[in-house]
């Protein structure tokens, strides 16, 4: 049980009163936390994948091959992989406020420095350092949300937070396209250099604001009164499974954790195939102007926003995870494979890429209801980070394969077929999960962090 949980104060409430009281508290928490975390994730994802837009001009300016780009885009995830678990453990120990702020300020500086890239070695180095800087942000926020929400509410909350990815696409595509068109040659810098510099500014500002906006947990939230804190803490404590093992050793020895990492790897193969190559795929369909490419990249992400909300709500309402996750993976695979059948047709490309993008992004909020069903406490911090870091190695594999295959075949089609196959494998692995892992009811939360 949570050591901060008072007892007995809520016993006098009727079930109806308690439900209304509880819903009002969670609405309050959501409005306090989610808008800010959402904006932070938009900035994070934009800085991670804006290299996909920079590519449209950077490769020509620097005489880089597609293989150099693919390796550089993907090497981000090597640094991410190495430092993710230590970063999440430190967040759990020192608190989210300081650690998330540190992550955001560091990655903003490294992202801005990318404007100085001249050689492949410099490109690889800065992409690796960006991964090191950002390591722990996404799993740290996923962990942080378990301090506040029980498992029954987590699918929808995850969806609200993870909508930062498609929103970054909707907003970032036109913004990046406009920067690429409007700033070329200004003060002697190329458009891709301005892209890295301008899009690093929001992360820097948000990193500083995090110190003032993000409480470490329920107990230190000044905008909650004692009765509100009590109810939230009781729900968190009640959600924890009996006999849960909090040790780091339990994470490494848990076969379900490794299986979840494999499923997430398949999901990320699709996500980063889209993230790093969507502008290229749209350009290949016949769109040449950078601003037009940027505007059109918003379309698949707009579909994904709607899809994420609907799938997450359906999953929570039915208390079912496996089939929702597997069907989203299949839809993504079909969309990406279908996009290879009619290359050069813009309408078909937009439809198929929209289906693929919506499918792969709808997987994410449902998937992240799983890890807390088997992990709590420090083990949850390490386990969530481990699953995320292993899964995100696909961010290295996916663009590297697509880039290499494009150099060899002069087309992205073969790479997209590999991505589609990985997503189908993810669907199969998901359906082999134990029945007990499919529901929201057995997904406990981590204990709240101390001040």
PDB file of N, CA and C in Angstrom, residues 214-280:
ATOM      1  N   UNK A 214       5.900  21.062 -13.399  1.00  0.00           N
ATOM      2  CA  UNK A 214       5.747  19.619 -13.235  1.00  0.00           C
ATOM      3  C   UNK A 214       6.026  19.179 -11.794  1.00  0.00           C
ATOM      4  N   UNK A 215       4.983  18.862 -11.007  1.00  0.00           N
ATOM      5  CA  UNK A 215       5.227  18.308  -9.674  1.00  0.00           C
ATOM      6  C   UNK A 215       5.718  16.870  -9.767  1.00  0.00           C
ATOM      7  N   UNK A 216       6.529  16.442  -8.823  1.00  0.00           N
ATOM      8  CA  UNK A 216       7.090  15.091  -8.865  1.00  0.00           C
ATOM      9  C   UNK A 216       6.055  13.994  -8.642  1.00  0.00           C
ATOM     10  N   UNK A 217       4.972  14.302  -7.954  1.00  0.00           N
ATOM     11  CA  UNK A 217       3.969  13.285  -7.690  1.00  0.00           C
ATOM     12  C   UNK A 217       2.765  13.877  -6.982  1.00  0.00           C
ATOM     13  N   UNK A 218       1.825  13.026  -6.604  1.00  0.00           N
ATOM     14  CA  UNK A 218       0.562  13.448  -6.003  1.00  0.00           C
ATOM     15  C   UNK A 218       0.778  14.240  -4.718  1.00  0.00           C
ATOM     16  N   UNK A 219       1.632  13.732  -3.841  1.00  0.00           N
ATOM     17  CA  UNK A 219       1.785  14.309  -2.513  1.00  0.00           C
ATOM     18  C   UNK A 219       2.263  15.753  -2.535  1.00  0.00           C
ATOM     19  N   UNK A 220       3.028  16.153  -3.562  1.00  0.00           N
ATOM     20  CA  UNK A 220       3.595  17.509  -3.594  1.00  0.00           C
ATOM     21  C   UNK A 220       2.855  18.424  -4.562  1.00  0.00           C
ATOM     22  N   UNK A 221       1.712  17.984  -5.090  1.00  0.00           N
ATOM     23  CA  UNK A 221       0.936  18.827  -6.005  1.00  0.00           C
ATOM     24  C   UNK A 221       0.157  19.864  -5.195  1.00  0.00           C
ATOM     25  N   UNK A 222       0.544  21.111  -5.278  1.00  0.00           N
ATOM     26  CA  UNK A 222      -0.077  22.166  -4.475  1.00  0.00           C
ATOM     27  C   UNK A 222      -1.501  22.470  -4.903  1.00  0.00           C
ATOM     28  N   UNK A 223      -1.881  22.063  -6.099  1.00  0.00           N
ATOM     29  CA  UNK A 223      -3.219  22.360  -6.600  1.00  0.00           C
ATOM     30  C   UNK A 223      -4.232  21.257  -6.256  1.00  0.00           C
ATOM     31  N   UNK A 224      -3.823  20.282  -5.430  1.00  0.00           N
ATOM     32  CA  UNK A 224      -4.739  19.254  -4.917  1.00  0.00           C
ATOM     33  C   UNK A 224      -4.905  19.433  -3.417  1.00  0.00           C
ATOM     34  N   UNK A 225      -6.152  19.268  -2.894  1.00  0.00           N
ATOM     35  CA  UNK A 225      -6.332  19.306  -1.444  1.00  0.00           C
ATOM     36  C   UNK A 225      -6.138  17.892  -0.886  1.00  0.00           C
ATOM     37  N   UNK A 226      -6.205  17.773   0.433  1.00  0.00           N
ATOM     38  CA  UNK A 226      -5.890  16.491   1.081  1.00  0.00           C
ATOM     39  C   UNK A 226      -6.839  15.374   0.670  1.00  0.00           C
ATOM     40  N   UNK A 227      -8.128  15.680   0.528  1.00  0.00           N
ATOM     41  CA  UNK A 227      -9.078  14.630   0.158  1.00  0.00           C
ATOM     42  C   UNK A 227      -8.833  14.154  -1.275  1.00  0.00           C
ATOM     43  N   UNK A 228      -8.445  15.067  -2.145  1.00  0.00           N
ATOM     44  CA  UNK A 228      -8.148  14.691  -3.528  1.00  0.00           C
ATOM     45  C   UNK A 228      -6.887  13.834  -3.603  1.00  0.00           C
ATOM     46  N   UNK A 229      -5.870  14.225  -2.848  1.00  0.00           N
ATOM     47  CA  UNK A 229      -4.640  13.432  -2.815  1.00  0.00           C
ATOM     48  C   UNK A 229      -4.909  12.030  -2.271  1.00  0.00           C
ATOM     49  N   UNK A 230      -5.757  11.959  -1.236  1.00  0.00           N
ATOM     50  CA  UNK A 230      -6.058  10.662  -0.624  1.00  0.00           C
ATOM     51  C   UNK A 230      -6.690   9.719  -1.638  1.00  0.00           C
ATOM     52  N   UNK A 231      -7.686  10.203  -2.372  1.00  0.00           N
ATOM     53  CA  UNK A 231      -8.364   9.331  -3.320  1.00  0.00           C
ATOM     54  C   UNK A 231      -7.402   8.856  -4.417  1.00  0.00           C
ATOM     55  N   UNK A 232      -6.618   9.760  -4.953  1.00  0.00           N
ATOM     56  CA  UNK A 232      -5.669   9.387  -6.000  1.00  0.00           C
ATOM     57  C   UNK A 232      -4.661   8.356  -5.500  1.00  0.00           C
ATOM     58  N   UNK A 233      -4.151   8.548  -4.308  1.00  0.00           N
ATOM     59  CA  UNK A 233      -3.148   7.625  -3.750  1.00  0.00           C
ATOM     60  C   UNK A 233      -3.758   6.274  -3.416  1.00  0.00           C
ATOM     61  N   UNK A 234      -4.994   6.279  -2.958  1.00  0.00           N
ATOM     62  CA  UNK A 234      -5.655   4.998  -2.683  1.00  0.00           C
ATOM     63  C   UNK A 234      -5.861   4.204  -3.978  1.00  0.00           C
ATOM     64  N   UNK A 235      -6.224   4.887  -5.050  1.00  0.00           N
ATOM     65  CA  UNK A 235      -6.414   4.200  -6.330  1.00  0.00           C
ATOM     66  C   UNK A 235      -5.105   3.617  -6.851  1.00  0.00           C
ATOM     67  N   UNK A 236      -4.030   4.359  -6.676  1.00  0.00           N
ATOM     68  CA  UNK A 236      -2.719   3.871  -7.118  1.00  0.00           C
ATOM     69  C   UNK A 236      -2.319   2.648  -6.293  1.00  0.00           C
ATOM     70  N   UNK A 237      -2.487   2.733  -4.977  1.00  0.00           N
ATOM     71  CA  UNK A 237      -2.105   1.618  -4.100  1.00  0.00           C
ATOM     72  C   UNK A 237      -2.946   0.378  -4.385  1.00  0.00           C
ATOM     73  N   UNK A 238      -4.240   0.570  -4.637  1.00  0.00           N
ATOM     74  CA  UNK A 238      -5.139  -0.545  -4.893  1.00  0.00           C
ATOM     75  C   UNK A 238      -4.809  -1.235  -6.218  1.00  0.00           C
ATOM     76  N   UNK A 239      -4.219  -0.510  -7.124  1.00  0.00           N
ATOM     77  CA  UNK A 239      -3.919  -1.029  -8.461  1.00  0.00           C
ATOM     78  C   UNK A 239      -2.684  -1.935  -8.486  1.00  0.00           C
ATOM     79  N   UNK A 240      -1.879  -1.864  -7.425  1.00  0.00           N
ATOM     80  CA  UNK A 240      -0.640  -2.635  -7.401  1.00  0.00           C
ATOM     81  C   UNK A 240      -0.926  -4.104  -7.136  1.00  0.00           C
ATOM     82  N   UNK A 241      -0.352  -5.020  -7.925  1.00  0.00           N
ATOM     83  CA  UNK A 241      -0.647  -6.439  -7.745  1.00  0.00           C
ATOM     84  C   UNK A 241      -0.001  -7.011  -6.504  1.00  0.00           C
ATOM     85  N   UNK A 242      -0.665  -8.000  -5.915  1.00  0.00           N
ATOM     86  CA  UNK A 242      -0.091  -8.673  -4.763  1.00  0.00           C
ATOM     87  C   UNK A 242       1.155  -9.436  -5.191  1.00  0.00           C
ATOM     88  N   UNK A 243       2.186  -9.371  -4.357  1.00  0.00           N
ATOM     89  CA  UNK A 243       3.400 -10.127  -4.610  1.00  0.00           C
ATOM     90  C   UNK A 243       4.237  -9.588  -5.752  1.00  0.00           C
ATOM     91  N   UNK A 244       4.017  -8.311  -6.141  1.00  0.00           N
ATOM     92  CA  UNK A 244       4.796  -7.753  -7.236  1.00  0.00           C
ATOM     93  C   UNK A 244       6.263  -7.655  -6.855  1.00  0.00           C
ATOM     94  N   UNK A 245       7.140  -7.995  -7.794  1.00  0.00           N
ATOM     95  CA  UNK A 245       8.577  -7.934  -7.571  1.00  0.00           C
ATOM     96  C   UNK A 245       9.092  -6.598  -8.085  1.00  0.00           C
ATOM     97  N   UNK A 246       9.678  -5.794  -7.207  1.00  0.00           N
ATOM     98  CA  UNK A 246      10.142  -4.459  -7.560  1.00  0.00           C
ATOM     99  C   UNK A 246      11.590  -4.441  -8.027  1.00  0.00           C
ATOM    100  N   UNK A 247      12.253  -5.550  -8.101  1.00  0.00           N
ATOM    101  CA  UNK A 247      13.695  -5.553  -8.333  1.00  0.00           C
ATOM    102  C   UNK A 247      14.039  -5.416  -9.808  1.00  0.00           C
ATOM    103  N   UNK A 248      15.237  -4.847 -10.056  1.00  0.00           N
ATOM    104  CA  UNK A 248      15.742  -4.734 -11.405  1.00  0.00           C
ATOM    105  C   UNK A 248      16.029  -6.109 -11.989  1.00  0.00           C
ATOM    106  N   UNK A 249      16.477  -7.032 -11.129  1.00  0.00           N
ATOM    107  CA  UNK A 249      16.758  -8.395 -11.577  1.00  0.00           C
ATOM    108  C   UNK A 249      15.502  -9.044 -12.163  1.00  0.00           C
ATOM    109  N   UNK A 250      14.350  -8.741 -11.560  1.00  0.00           N
ATOM    110  CA  UNK A 250      13.088  -9.319 -12.043  1.00  0.00           C
ATOM    111  C   UNK A 250      12.766  -8.852 -13.455  1.00  0.00           C
ATOM    112  N   UNK A 251      13.188  -7.644 -13.804  1.00  0.00           N
ATOM    113  CA  UNK A 251      12.929  -7.133 -15.148  1.00  0.00           C
ATOM    114  C   UNK A 251      13.662  -7.969 -16.187  1.00  0.00           C
ATOM    115  N   UNK A 252      14.962  -8.174 -15.953  1.00  0.00           N
ATOM    116  CA  UNK A 252      15.794  -8.893 -16.921  1.00  0.00           C
ATOM    117  C   UNK A 252      15.357 -10.350 -17.054  1.00  0.00           C
ATOM    118  N   UNK A 253      14.865 -10.927 -15.947  1.00  0.00           N
ATOM    119  CA  UNK A 253      14.488 -12.339 -15.954  1.00  0.00           C
ATOM    120  C   UNK A 253      13.056 -12.576 -16.428  1.00  0.00           C
ATOM    121  N   UNK A 254      12.312 -11.523 -16.677  1.00  0.00           N
ATOM    122  CA  UNK A 254      10.892 -11.648 -17.018  1.00  0.00           C
ATOM    123  C   UNK A 254      10.723 -11.826 -18.528  1.00  0.00           C
ATOM    124  N   UNK A 255      10.291 -13.012 -18.941  1.00  0.00           N
ATOM    125  CA  UNK A 255      10.119 -13.297 -20.365  1.00  0.00           C
ATOM    126  C   UNK A 255       9.077 -12.421 -21.021  1.00  0.00           C
ATOM    127  N   UNK A 256       8.046 -12.030 -20.274  1.00  0.00           N
ATOM    128  CA  UNK A 256       7.007 -11.172 -20.844  1.00  0.00           C
ATOM    129  C   UNK A 256       7.560  -9.806 -21.207  1.00  0.00           C
ATOM    130  N   UNK A 257       8.521  -9.320 -20.425  1.00  0.00           N
ATOM    131  CA  UNK A 257       9.141  -8.030 -20.732  1.00  0.00           C
ATOM    132  C   UNK A 257       9.878  -8.104 -22.068  1.00  0.00           C
ATOM    133  N   UNK A 258      10.625  -9.190 -22.283  1.00  0.00           N
ATOM    134  CA  UNK A 258      11.355  -9.351 -23.541  1.00  0.00           C
ATOM    135  C   UNK A 258      10.391  -9.489 -24.718  1.00  0.00           C
ATOM    136  N   UNK A 259       9.280 -10.165 -24.497  1.00  0.00           N
ATOM    137  CA  UNK A 259       8.294 -10.308 -25.572  1.00  0.00           C
ATOM    138  C   UNK A 259       7.661  -8.960 -25.903  1.00  0.00           C
ATOM    139  N   UNK A 260       7.370  -8.182 -24.872  1.00  0.00           N
ATOM    140  CA  UNK A 260       6.826  -6.848 -25.104  1.00  0.00           C
ATOM    141  C   UNK A 260       7.830  -5.982 -25.860  1.00  0.00           C
ATOM    142  N   UNK A 261       9.111  -6.126 -25.537  1.00  0.00           N
ATOM    143  CA  UNK A 261      10.140  -5.368 -26.253  1.00  0.00           C
ATOM    144  C   UNK A 261      10.161  -5.747 -27.735  1.00  0.00           C
ATOM    145  N   UNK A 262       9.976  -7.047 -28.022  1.00  0.00           N
ATOM    146  CA  UNK A 262       9.952  -7.495 -29.416  1.00  0.00           C
ATOM    147  C   UNK A 262       8.746  -6.922 -30.158  1.00  0.00           C
ATOM    148  N   UNK A 263       7.577  -6.926 -29.497  1.00  0.00           N
ATOM    149  CA  UNK A 263       6.374  -6.360 -30.117  1.00  0.00           C
ATOM    150  C   UNK A 263       6.574  -4.869 -30.393  1.00  0.00           C
ATOM    151  N   UNK A 264       7.156  -4.170 -29.425  1.00  0.00           N
ATOM    152  CA  UNK A 264       7.364  -2.731 -29.585  1.00  0.00           C
ATOM    153  C   UNK A 264       8.381  -2.438 -30.693  1.00  0.00           C
ATOM    154  N   UNK A 265       9.386  -3.305 -30.821  1.00  0.00           N
ATOM    155  CA  UNK A 265      10.353  -3.171 -31.910  1.00  0.00           C
ATOM    156  C   UNK A 265       9.627  -3.197 -33.258  1.00  0.00           C
ATOM    157  N   UNK A 266       8.707  -4.130 -33.426  1.00  0.00           N
ATOM    158  CA  UNK A 266       7.945  -4.230 -34.676  1.00  0.00           C
ATOM    159  C   UNK A 266       7.121  -2.967 -34.916  1.00  0.00           C
ATOM    160  N   UNK A 267       6.511  -2.455 -33.849  1.00  0.00           N
ATOM    161  CA  UNK A 267       5.733  -1.216 -33.957  1.00  0.00           C
ATOM    162  C   UNK A 267       6.620  -0.058 -34.401  1.00  0.00           C
ATOM    163  N   UNK A 268       7.810   0.037 -33.801  1.00  0.00           N
ATOM    164  CA  UNK A 268       8.713   1.143 -34.115  1.00  0.00           C
ATOM    165  C   UNK A 268       9.310   1.034 -35.517  1.00  0.00           C
ATOM    166  N   UNK A 269       9.403  -0.177 -36.059  1.00  0.00           N
ATOM    167  CA  UNK A 269       9.823  -0.313 -37.454  1.00  0.00           C
ATOM    168  C   UNK A 269       8.893   0.498 -38.355  1.00  0.00           C
ATOM    169  N   UNK A 270       7.595   0.423 -38.065  1.00  0.00           N
ATOM    170  CA  UNK A 270       6.632   1.183 -38.844  1.00  0.00           C
ATOM    171  C   UNK A 270       6.693   2.669 -38.569  1.00  0.00           C
ATOM    172  N   UNK A 271       6.789   3.021 -37.288  1.00  0.00           N
ATOM    173  CA  UNK A 271       6.756   4.437 -36.919  1.00  0.00           C
ATOM    174  C   UNK A 271       7.918   5.202 -37.538  1.00  0.00           C
ATOM    175  N   UNK A 272       9.125   4.646 -37.438  1.00  0.00           N
ATOM    176  CA  UNK A 272      10.275   5.396 -37.930  1.00  0.00           C
ATOM    177  C   UNK A 272      10.461   5.271 -39.432  1.00  0.00           C
ATOM    178  N   UNK A 273       9.876   4.240 -40.030  1.00  0.00           N
ATOM    179  CA  UNK A 273       9.813   4.220 -41.484  1.00  0.00           C
ATOM    180  C   UNK A 273       9.024   5.411 -41.994  1.00  0.00           C
ATOM    181  N   UNK A 274       7.913   5.716 -41.318  1.00  0.00           N
ATOM    182  CA  UNK A 274       7.100   6.880 -41.678  1.00  0.00           C
ATOM    183  C   UNK A 274       7.809   8.180 -41.305  1.00  0.00           C
ATOM    184  N   UNK A 275       8.306   8.253 -40.087  1.00  0.00           N
ATOM    185  CA  UNK A 275       8.840   9.510 -39.558  1.00  0.00           C
ATOM    186  C   UNK A 275       9.996  10.047 -40.383  1.00  0.00           C
ATOM    187  N   UNK A 276      10.896   9.164 -40.794  1.00  0.00           N
ATOM    188  CA  UNK A 276      12.089   9.603 -41.502  1.00  0.00           C
ATOM    189  C   UNK A 276      11.939   9.627 -43.026  1.00  0.00           C
ATOM    190  N   UNK A 277      10.873   8.984 -43.543  1.00  0.00           N
ATOM    191  CA  UNK A 277      10.776   8.882 -44.996  1.00  0.00           C
ATOM    192  C   UNK A 277       9.464   9.387 -45.581  1.00  0.00           C
ATOM    193  N   UNK A 278       8.519   9.821 -44.757  1.00  0.00           N
ATOM    194  CA  UNK A 278       7.250  10.303 -45.306  1.00  0.00           C
ATOM    195  C   UNK A 278       7.453  11.467 -46.278  1.00  0.00           C
ATOM    196  N   UNK A 279       8.277  12.483 -45.952  1.00  0.00           N
ATOM    197  CA  UNK A 279       8.492  13.542 -46.940  1.00  0.00           C
ATOM    198  C   UNK A 279       9.076  13.008 -48.253  1.00  0.00           C
ATOM    199  N   UNK A 280      10.007  12.047 -48.151  1.00  0.00           N
ATOM    200  CA  UNK A 280      10.600  11.457 -49.351  1.00  0.00           C
ATOM    201  C   UNK A 280       9.560  10.710 -50.173  1.00  0.00           C
TER     202      UNK A 280
END
